[in-house]
XYZ file of C-alpha atoms in Angstrom:
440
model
C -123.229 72.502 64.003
C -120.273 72.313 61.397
C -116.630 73.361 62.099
C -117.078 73.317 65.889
C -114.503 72.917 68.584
C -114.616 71.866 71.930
C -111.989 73.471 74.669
C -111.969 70.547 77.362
C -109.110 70.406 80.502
C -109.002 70.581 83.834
C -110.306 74.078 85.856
C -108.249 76.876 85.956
C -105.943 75.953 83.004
C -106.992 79.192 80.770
C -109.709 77.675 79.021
C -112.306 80.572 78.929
C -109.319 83.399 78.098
C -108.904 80.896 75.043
C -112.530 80.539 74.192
C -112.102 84.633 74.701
C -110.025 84.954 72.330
C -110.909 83.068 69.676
C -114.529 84.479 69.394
C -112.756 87.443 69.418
C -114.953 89.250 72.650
C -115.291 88.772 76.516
C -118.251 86.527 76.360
C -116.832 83.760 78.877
C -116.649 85.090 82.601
C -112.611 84.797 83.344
C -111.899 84.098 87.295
C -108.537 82.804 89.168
C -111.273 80.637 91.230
C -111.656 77.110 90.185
C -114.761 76.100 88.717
C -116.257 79.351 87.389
C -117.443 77.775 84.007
C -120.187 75.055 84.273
C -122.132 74.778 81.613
C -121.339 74.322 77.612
C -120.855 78.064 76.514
C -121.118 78.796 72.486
C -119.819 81.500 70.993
C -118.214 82.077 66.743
C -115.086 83.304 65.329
C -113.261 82.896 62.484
C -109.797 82.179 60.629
C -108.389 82.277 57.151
C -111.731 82.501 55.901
C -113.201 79.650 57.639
C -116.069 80.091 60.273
C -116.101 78.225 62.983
C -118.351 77.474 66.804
C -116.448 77.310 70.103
C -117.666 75.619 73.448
C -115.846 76.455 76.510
C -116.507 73.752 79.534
C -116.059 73.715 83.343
C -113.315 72.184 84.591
C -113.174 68.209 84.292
C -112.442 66.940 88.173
C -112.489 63.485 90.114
C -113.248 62.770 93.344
C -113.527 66.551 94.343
C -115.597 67.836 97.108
C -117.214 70.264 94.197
C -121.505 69.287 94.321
C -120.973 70.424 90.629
C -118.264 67.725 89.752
C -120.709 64.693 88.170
C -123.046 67.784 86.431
C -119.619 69.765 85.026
C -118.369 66.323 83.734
C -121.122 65.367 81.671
C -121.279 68.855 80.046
C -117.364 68.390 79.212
C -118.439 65.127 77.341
C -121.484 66.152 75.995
C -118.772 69.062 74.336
C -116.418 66.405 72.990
C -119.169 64.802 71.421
C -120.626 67.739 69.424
C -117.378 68.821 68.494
C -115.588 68.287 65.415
C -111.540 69.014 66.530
C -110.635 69.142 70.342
C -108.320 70.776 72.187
C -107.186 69.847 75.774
C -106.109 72.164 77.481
C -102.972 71.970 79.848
C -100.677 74.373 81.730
C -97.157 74.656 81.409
C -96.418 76.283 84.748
C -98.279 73.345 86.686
C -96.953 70.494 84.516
C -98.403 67.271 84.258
C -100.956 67.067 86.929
C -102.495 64.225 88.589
C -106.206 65.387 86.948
C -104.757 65.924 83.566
C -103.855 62.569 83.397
C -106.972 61.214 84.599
C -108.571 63.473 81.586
C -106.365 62.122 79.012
C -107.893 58.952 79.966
C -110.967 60.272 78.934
C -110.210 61.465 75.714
C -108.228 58.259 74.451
C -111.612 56.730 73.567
C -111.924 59.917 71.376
C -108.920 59.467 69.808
C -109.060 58.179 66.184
C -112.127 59.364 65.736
C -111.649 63.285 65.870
C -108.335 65.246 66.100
C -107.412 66.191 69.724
C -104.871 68.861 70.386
C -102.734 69.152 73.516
C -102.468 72.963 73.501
C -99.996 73.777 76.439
C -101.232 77.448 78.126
C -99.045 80.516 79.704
C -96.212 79.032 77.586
C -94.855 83.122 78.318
C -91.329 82.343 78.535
C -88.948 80.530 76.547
C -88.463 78.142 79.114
C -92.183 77.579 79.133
C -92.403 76.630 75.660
C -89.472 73.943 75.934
C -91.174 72.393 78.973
C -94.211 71.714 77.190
C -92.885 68.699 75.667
C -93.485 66.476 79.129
C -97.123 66.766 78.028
C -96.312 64.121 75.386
C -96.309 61.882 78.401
C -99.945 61.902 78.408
C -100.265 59.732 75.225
C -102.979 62.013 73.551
C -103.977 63.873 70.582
C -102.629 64.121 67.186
C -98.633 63.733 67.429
C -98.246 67.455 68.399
C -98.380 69.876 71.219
C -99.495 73.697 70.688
C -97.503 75.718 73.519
C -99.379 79.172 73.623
C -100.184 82.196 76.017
C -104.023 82.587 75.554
C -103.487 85.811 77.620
C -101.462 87.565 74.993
C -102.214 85.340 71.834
C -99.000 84.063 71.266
C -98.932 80.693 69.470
C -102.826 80.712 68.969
C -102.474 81.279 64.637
C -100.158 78.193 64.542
C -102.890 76.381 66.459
C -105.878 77.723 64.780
C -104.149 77.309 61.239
C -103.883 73.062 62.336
C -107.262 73.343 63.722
C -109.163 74.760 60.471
C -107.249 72.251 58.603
C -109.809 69.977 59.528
C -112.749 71.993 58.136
C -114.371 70.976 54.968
C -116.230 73.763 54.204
C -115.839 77.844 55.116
C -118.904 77.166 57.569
C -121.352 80.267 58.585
C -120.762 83.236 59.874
C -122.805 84.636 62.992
C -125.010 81.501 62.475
C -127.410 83.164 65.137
C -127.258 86.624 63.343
C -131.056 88.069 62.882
C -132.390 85.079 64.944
C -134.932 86.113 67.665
C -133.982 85.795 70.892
C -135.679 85.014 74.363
C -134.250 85.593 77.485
C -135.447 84.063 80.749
C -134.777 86.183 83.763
C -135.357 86.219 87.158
C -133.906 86.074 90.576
C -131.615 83.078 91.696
C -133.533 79.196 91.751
C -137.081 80.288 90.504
C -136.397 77.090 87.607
C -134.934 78.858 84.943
C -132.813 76.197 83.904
C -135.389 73.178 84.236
C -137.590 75.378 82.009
C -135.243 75.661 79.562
C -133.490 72.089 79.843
C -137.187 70.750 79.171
C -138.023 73.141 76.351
C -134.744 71.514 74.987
C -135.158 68.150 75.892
C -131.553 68.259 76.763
C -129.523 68.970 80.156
C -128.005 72.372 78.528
C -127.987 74.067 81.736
C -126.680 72.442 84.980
C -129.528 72.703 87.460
C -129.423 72.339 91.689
C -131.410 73.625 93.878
C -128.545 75.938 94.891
C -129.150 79.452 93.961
C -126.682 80.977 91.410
C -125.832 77.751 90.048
C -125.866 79.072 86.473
C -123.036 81.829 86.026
C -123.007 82.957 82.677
C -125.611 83.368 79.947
C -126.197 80.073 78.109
C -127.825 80.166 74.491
C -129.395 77.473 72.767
C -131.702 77.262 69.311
C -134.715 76.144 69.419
C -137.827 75.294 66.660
C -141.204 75.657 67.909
C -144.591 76.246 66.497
C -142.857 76.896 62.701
C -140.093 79.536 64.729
C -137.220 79.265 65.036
C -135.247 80.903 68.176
C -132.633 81.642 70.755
C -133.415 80.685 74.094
C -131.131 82.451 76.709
C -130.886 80.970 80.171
C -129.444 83.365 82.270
C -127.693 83.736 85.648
C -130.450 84.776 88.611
C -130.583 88.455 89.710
C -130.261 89.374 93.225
C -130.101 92.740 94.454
C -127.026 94.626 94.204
C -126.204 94.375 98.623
C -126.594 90.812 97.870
C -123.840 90.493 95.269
C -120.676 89.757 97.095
C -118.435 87.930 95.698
C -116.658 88.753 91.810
C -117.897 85.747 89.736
C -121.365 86.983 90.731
C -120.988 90.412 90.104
C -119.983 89.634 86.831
C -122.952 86.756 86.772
C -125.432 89.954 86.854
C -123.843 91.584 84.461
C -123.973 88.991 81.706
C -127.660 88.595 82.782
C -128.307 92.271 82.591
C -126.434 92.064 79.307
C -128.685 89.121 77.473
C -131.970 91.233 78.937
C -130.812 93.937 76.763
C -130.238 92.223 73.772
C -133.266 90.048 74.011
C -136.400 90.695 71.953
C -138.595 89.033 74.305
C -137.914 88.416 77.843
C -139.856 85.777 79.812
C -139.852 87.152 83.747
C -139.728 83.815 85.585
C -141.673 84.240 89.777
C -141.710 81.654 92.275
C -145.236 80.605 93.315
C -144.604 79.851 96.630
C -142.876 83.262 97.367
C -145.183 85.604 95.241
C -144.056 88.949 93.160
C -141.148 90.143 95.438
C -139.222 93.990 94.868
C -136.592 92.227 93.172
C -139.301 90.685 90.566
C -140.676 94.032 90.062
C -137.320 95.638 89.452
C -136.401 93.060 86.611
C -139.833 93.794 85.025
C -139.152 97.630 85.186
C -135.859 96.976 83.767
C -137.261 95.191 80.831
C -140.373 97.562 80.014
C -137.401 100.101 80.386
C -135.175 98.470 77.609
C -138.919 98.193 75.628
C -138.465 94.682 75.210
C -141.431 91.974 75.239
C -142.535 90.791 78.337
C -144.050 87.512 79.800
C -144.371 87.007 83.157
C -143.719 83.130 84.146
C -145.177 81.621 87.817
C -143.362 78.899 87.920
C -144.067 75.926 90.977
C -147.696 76.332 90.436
C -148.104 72.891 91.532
C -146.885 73.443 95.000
C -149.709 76.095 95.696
C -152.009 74.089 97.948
C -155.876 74.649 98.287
C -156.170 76.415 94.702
C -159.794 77.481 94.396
C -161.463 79.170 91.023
C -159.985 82.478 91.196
C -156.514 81.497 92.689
C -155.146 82.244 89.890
C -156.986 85.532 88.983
C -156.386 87.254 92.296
C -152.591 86.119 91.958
C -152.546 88.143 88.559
C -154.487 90.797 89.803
C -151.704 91.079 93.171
C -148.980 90.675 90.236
C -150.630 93.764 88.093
C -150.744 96.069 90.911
C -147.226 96.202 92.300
C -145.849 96.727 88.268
C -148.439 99.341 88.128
C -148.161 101.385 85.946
C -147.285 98.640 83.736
C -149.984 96.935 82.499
C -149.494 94.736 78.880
C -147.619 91.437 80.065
C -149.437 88.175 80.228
C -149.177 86.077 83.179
C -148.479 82.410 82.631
C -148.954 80.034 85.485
C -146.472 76.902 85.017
C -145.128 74.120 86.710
C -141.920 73.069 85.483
C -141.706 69.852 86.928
C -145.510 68.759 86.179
C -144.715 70.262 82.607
C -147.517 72.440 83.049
C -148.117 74.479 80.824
C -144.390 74.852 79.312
C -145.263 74.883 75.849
C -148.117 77.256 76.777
C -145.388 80.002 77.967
C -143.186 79.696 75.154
C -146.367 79.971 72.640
C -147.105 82.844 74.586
C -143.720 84.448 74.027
C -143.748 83.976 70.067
C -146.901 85.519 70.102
C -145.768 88.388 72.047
C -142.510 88.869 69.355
C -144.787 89.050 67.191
C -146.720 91.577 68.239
C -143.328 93.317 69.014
C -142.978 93.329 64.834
C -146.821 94.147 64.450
C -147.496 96.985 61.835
C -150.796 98.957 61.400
C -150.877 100.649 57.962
C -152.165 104.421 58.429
C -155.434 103.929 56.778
C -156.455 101.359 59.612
C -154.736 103.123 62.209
C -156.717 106.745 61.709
C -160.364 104.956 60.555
C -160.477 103.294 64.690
C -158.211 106.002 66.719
C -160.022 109.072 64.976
C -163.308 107.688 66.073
C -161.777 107.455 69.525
C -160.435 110.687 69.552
C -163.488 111.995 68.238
C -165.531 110.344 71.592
C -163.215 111.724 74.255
C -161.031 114.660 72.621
C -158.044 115.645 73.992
C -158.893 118.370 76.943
C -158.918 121.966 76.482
C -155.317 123.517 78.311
C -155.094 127.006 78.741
C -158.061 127.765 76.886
C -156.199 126.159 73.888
C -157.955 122.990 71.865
C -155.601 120.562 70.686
C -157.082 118.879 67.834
C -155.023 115.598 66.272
C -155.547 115.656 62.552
C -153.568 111.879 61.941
C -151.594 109.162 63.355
C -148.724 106.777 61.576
C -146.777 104.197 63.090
C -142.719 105.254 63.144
C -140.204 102.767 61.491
C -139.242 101.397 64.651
C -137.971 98.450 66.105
C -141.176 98.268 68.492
C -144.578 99.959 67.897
C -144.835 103.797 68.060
C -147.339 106.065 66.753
C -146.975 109.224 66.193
C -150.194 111.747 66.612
C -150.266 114.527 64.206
C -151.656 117.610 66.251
C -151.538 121.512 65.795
C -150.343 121.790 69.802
C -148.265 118.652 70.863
C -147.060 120.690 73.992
C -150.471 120.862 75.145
C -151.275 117.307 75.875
C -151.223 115.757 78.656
C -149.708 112.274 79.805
C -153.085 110.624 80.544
C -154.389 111.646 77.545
C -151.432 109.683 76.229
C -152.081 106.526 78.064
C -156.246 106.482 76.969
C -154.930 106.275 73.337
C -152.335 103.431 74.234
C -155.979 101.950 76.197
C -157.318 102.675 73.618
C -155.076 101.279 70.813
C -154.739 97.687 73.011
C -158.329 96.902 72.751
C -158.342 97.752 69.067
C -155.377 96.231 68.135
C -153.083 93.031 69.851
C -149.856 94.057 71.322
C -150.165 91.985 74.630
C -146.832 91.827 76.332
C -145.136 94.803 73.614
C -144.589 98.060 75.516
C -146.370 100.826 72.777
C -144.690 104.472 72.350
C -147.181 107.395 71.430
C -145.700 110.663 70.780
C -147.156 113.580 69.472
C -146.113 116.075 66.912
C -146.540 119.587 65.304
C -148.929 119.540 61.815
């Protein structure tokens, strides 16, 4: 990615209210805990006409008691690598601490070969701002030191006008605007992040076997079978009595947030624990929100004794607690054997594509009027509804609208034998279909 910079320090120093603010939205979740960003988070802004990417990192620690530490470190230098200006972030209240100084070790085997910035946060006060020249002591970055409040903006256009200085070009604006996206959801350690770190081929996600070890919604591009798309990893979904704590709360709500703005969202189960409520509450809360559906069983592998219709009753036990929902396909995956990976994310094109599938009127009316003609719609009230046409609406996913001289009159099961009716005619497997009906 061009014009991209990397916000790199030690935790709690203001590095996500930064990354905030210079995308110009609350996309990074904000926290006085230490250690609430772990993965590489992306998001765009842009300054005296010049576009640029941001990554906000965790925290860079040493010798902590933090499981995360060796995981949230090599995300901070796989950041500094993809980036084309730094900017270390310190804070001014704190002073030079024993882990910034460690860090600036880091980054002196950057230095040379991109600008680094030593951009010296909550620099509220006058005082502040004056006391920001200690951090010179460090013996990084580019001969100058940024003091700013990333709370209240102040000091961030002096910064940002150094920082563009460095791009080339103007860059691109939005460069994921109109780019499909897939979401994978699901509760908390069912391998979301494995399955999308080996889709990737990269660690872009931290993974543990700790549940809720991704926080906030991670997005990454990715090319497959002549597509190209976002893949959003997202943080797992527990029940609302189970959310306790704020970074989690707010976990959910990012999650929640990517389902809705996902075209396509891939529903990941464990295996070994079957369809739980919780599973069947994100997969009403998708078919709600009319987006795509796939439903993922991940840890196939660790089903023992699998005989020929394992899988088919498994489906069939899946089917009938979403009842009444019916059209997603059920992929069954192993993330660590690399099961059928590619197999799932095939699946999930195909399903966007159905989501974009459009029936011209001629084709439409020469199969559903032959339908309706076998099994009309049933006489109400001593009233016969008779549906003259049907056209699919300019939507964003498939409705049809059935031309009829008494809508009111017709019934919701009717309804549901013309969807039936229109999924074995035409292929909208994992696309929730609208059918209304209307006055001719």
């Amino acid at each position: 990615m061009k014009n991209t910079i990397a916000i790199v320090g030690r935790p709690n120093v203001g590095k996500s209210t930064l990354f905030n603010r210079l995308v110009g939205q609350r996309k990074a979740i904000m926290d006085d805990e230490s250690g609430v960003t772990r993965d590489r988070h992306y998001g765009y802004g842009d300054w005296t006409g010049k576009y640029y990417t941001v990554i906000d990192t965790g925290g860079y620690v040493h010798n902590s008691d933090d499981i995360f530490e060796g995981e949230i470190n090599k995300q901070v230098k796989l950041a500094i690598d993809e980036a084309d200006v730094v900017l270390f972030m310190v804070d001014t209240i704190a002073g030079v601490h024993s882990l910034d100084e460690e860090f600036a070790s880091v980054l002196r085997r950057y230095q040379g070969k991109k600008p680094i910035y030593i951009v010296a946060n909550k620099a509220d006060t006058n005082n502040r701002i004056h006391s920001a020249g200690e951090f010179y002591a460090l013996g990084v970055g580019d001969g100058e030191i940024y003091p700013i409040s990333s709370a209240s903006g102040s000091g961030t256009g002096d910064l940002l006008d150094a920082v563009v200085s460095h791009f080339e070009d103007e860059g691109v604006e939005e460069p994921d605007l109109g780019i499909p996206k897939i979401a994978i959801v699901g509760r908390p350690n069912v391998g979301k992040s494995s399955f999308v770190n080996l889709l990737l081929g990269t660690d872009r996600s931290i993974v543990t076997d700790i549940a809720g070890t991704t926080r906030d919604s991670i997005q990454a591009r990715y090319n497959a079978f002549g597509n190209e798309f976002m893949l959003v990893d997202t943080a797992g979904l527990r029940r609302k009595t189970k959310v306790h704590e704020d970074v989690e709360f707010y976990s959910v709500l990012r999650s929640l947030r990517a389902l809705e703005e996902a075209d396509v969202c891939v529903v990941m189960l464990d295996a070994t624990r079957g369809i739980e409520s919780q599973d069947v509450n994100i997969i009403g809360l998708a078919d709600k929100n009319r987006k795509g559906i796939v439903i993922l069983v991940n840890k196939w592998d660790l089903i023992e004794n699998k005989e020929t219709n394992t899988a088919k009753e498994f489906e069939a036990k899946i089917m009938e607690k979403i009842a009444p929902i019916a059209y997603p396909p059920v992929i069954f995956t192993s993330v660590l054997t690399k099961q059928r990976v590619h197999k799932a994310i095939e699946t999930a094109i195909e399903v966007y594509n159905n989501k974009r599938r459009k029936i011209s009127t001629s084709e439409l009316n020469e199969v559903m009027l032959k339908e309706i003609e076998k099994y009309p719609p049933p006489i109400q009230k001593g009233k016969m509804v008779r549906i003259k046409y049907a056209t699919q609406l300019p939507t964003h996913n498939p409705v049809f609208a059935f031309f009829c001289n008494l809508p009111q009159y017709v019934k919701e099961s009717y309804s549901r034998y013309l969807e039936n009716r229109m999924r074995e005619h035409f292929d909208f497997s994992g696309v929730p279909i609208g059918i209304v009906f209307r006055k001719k």
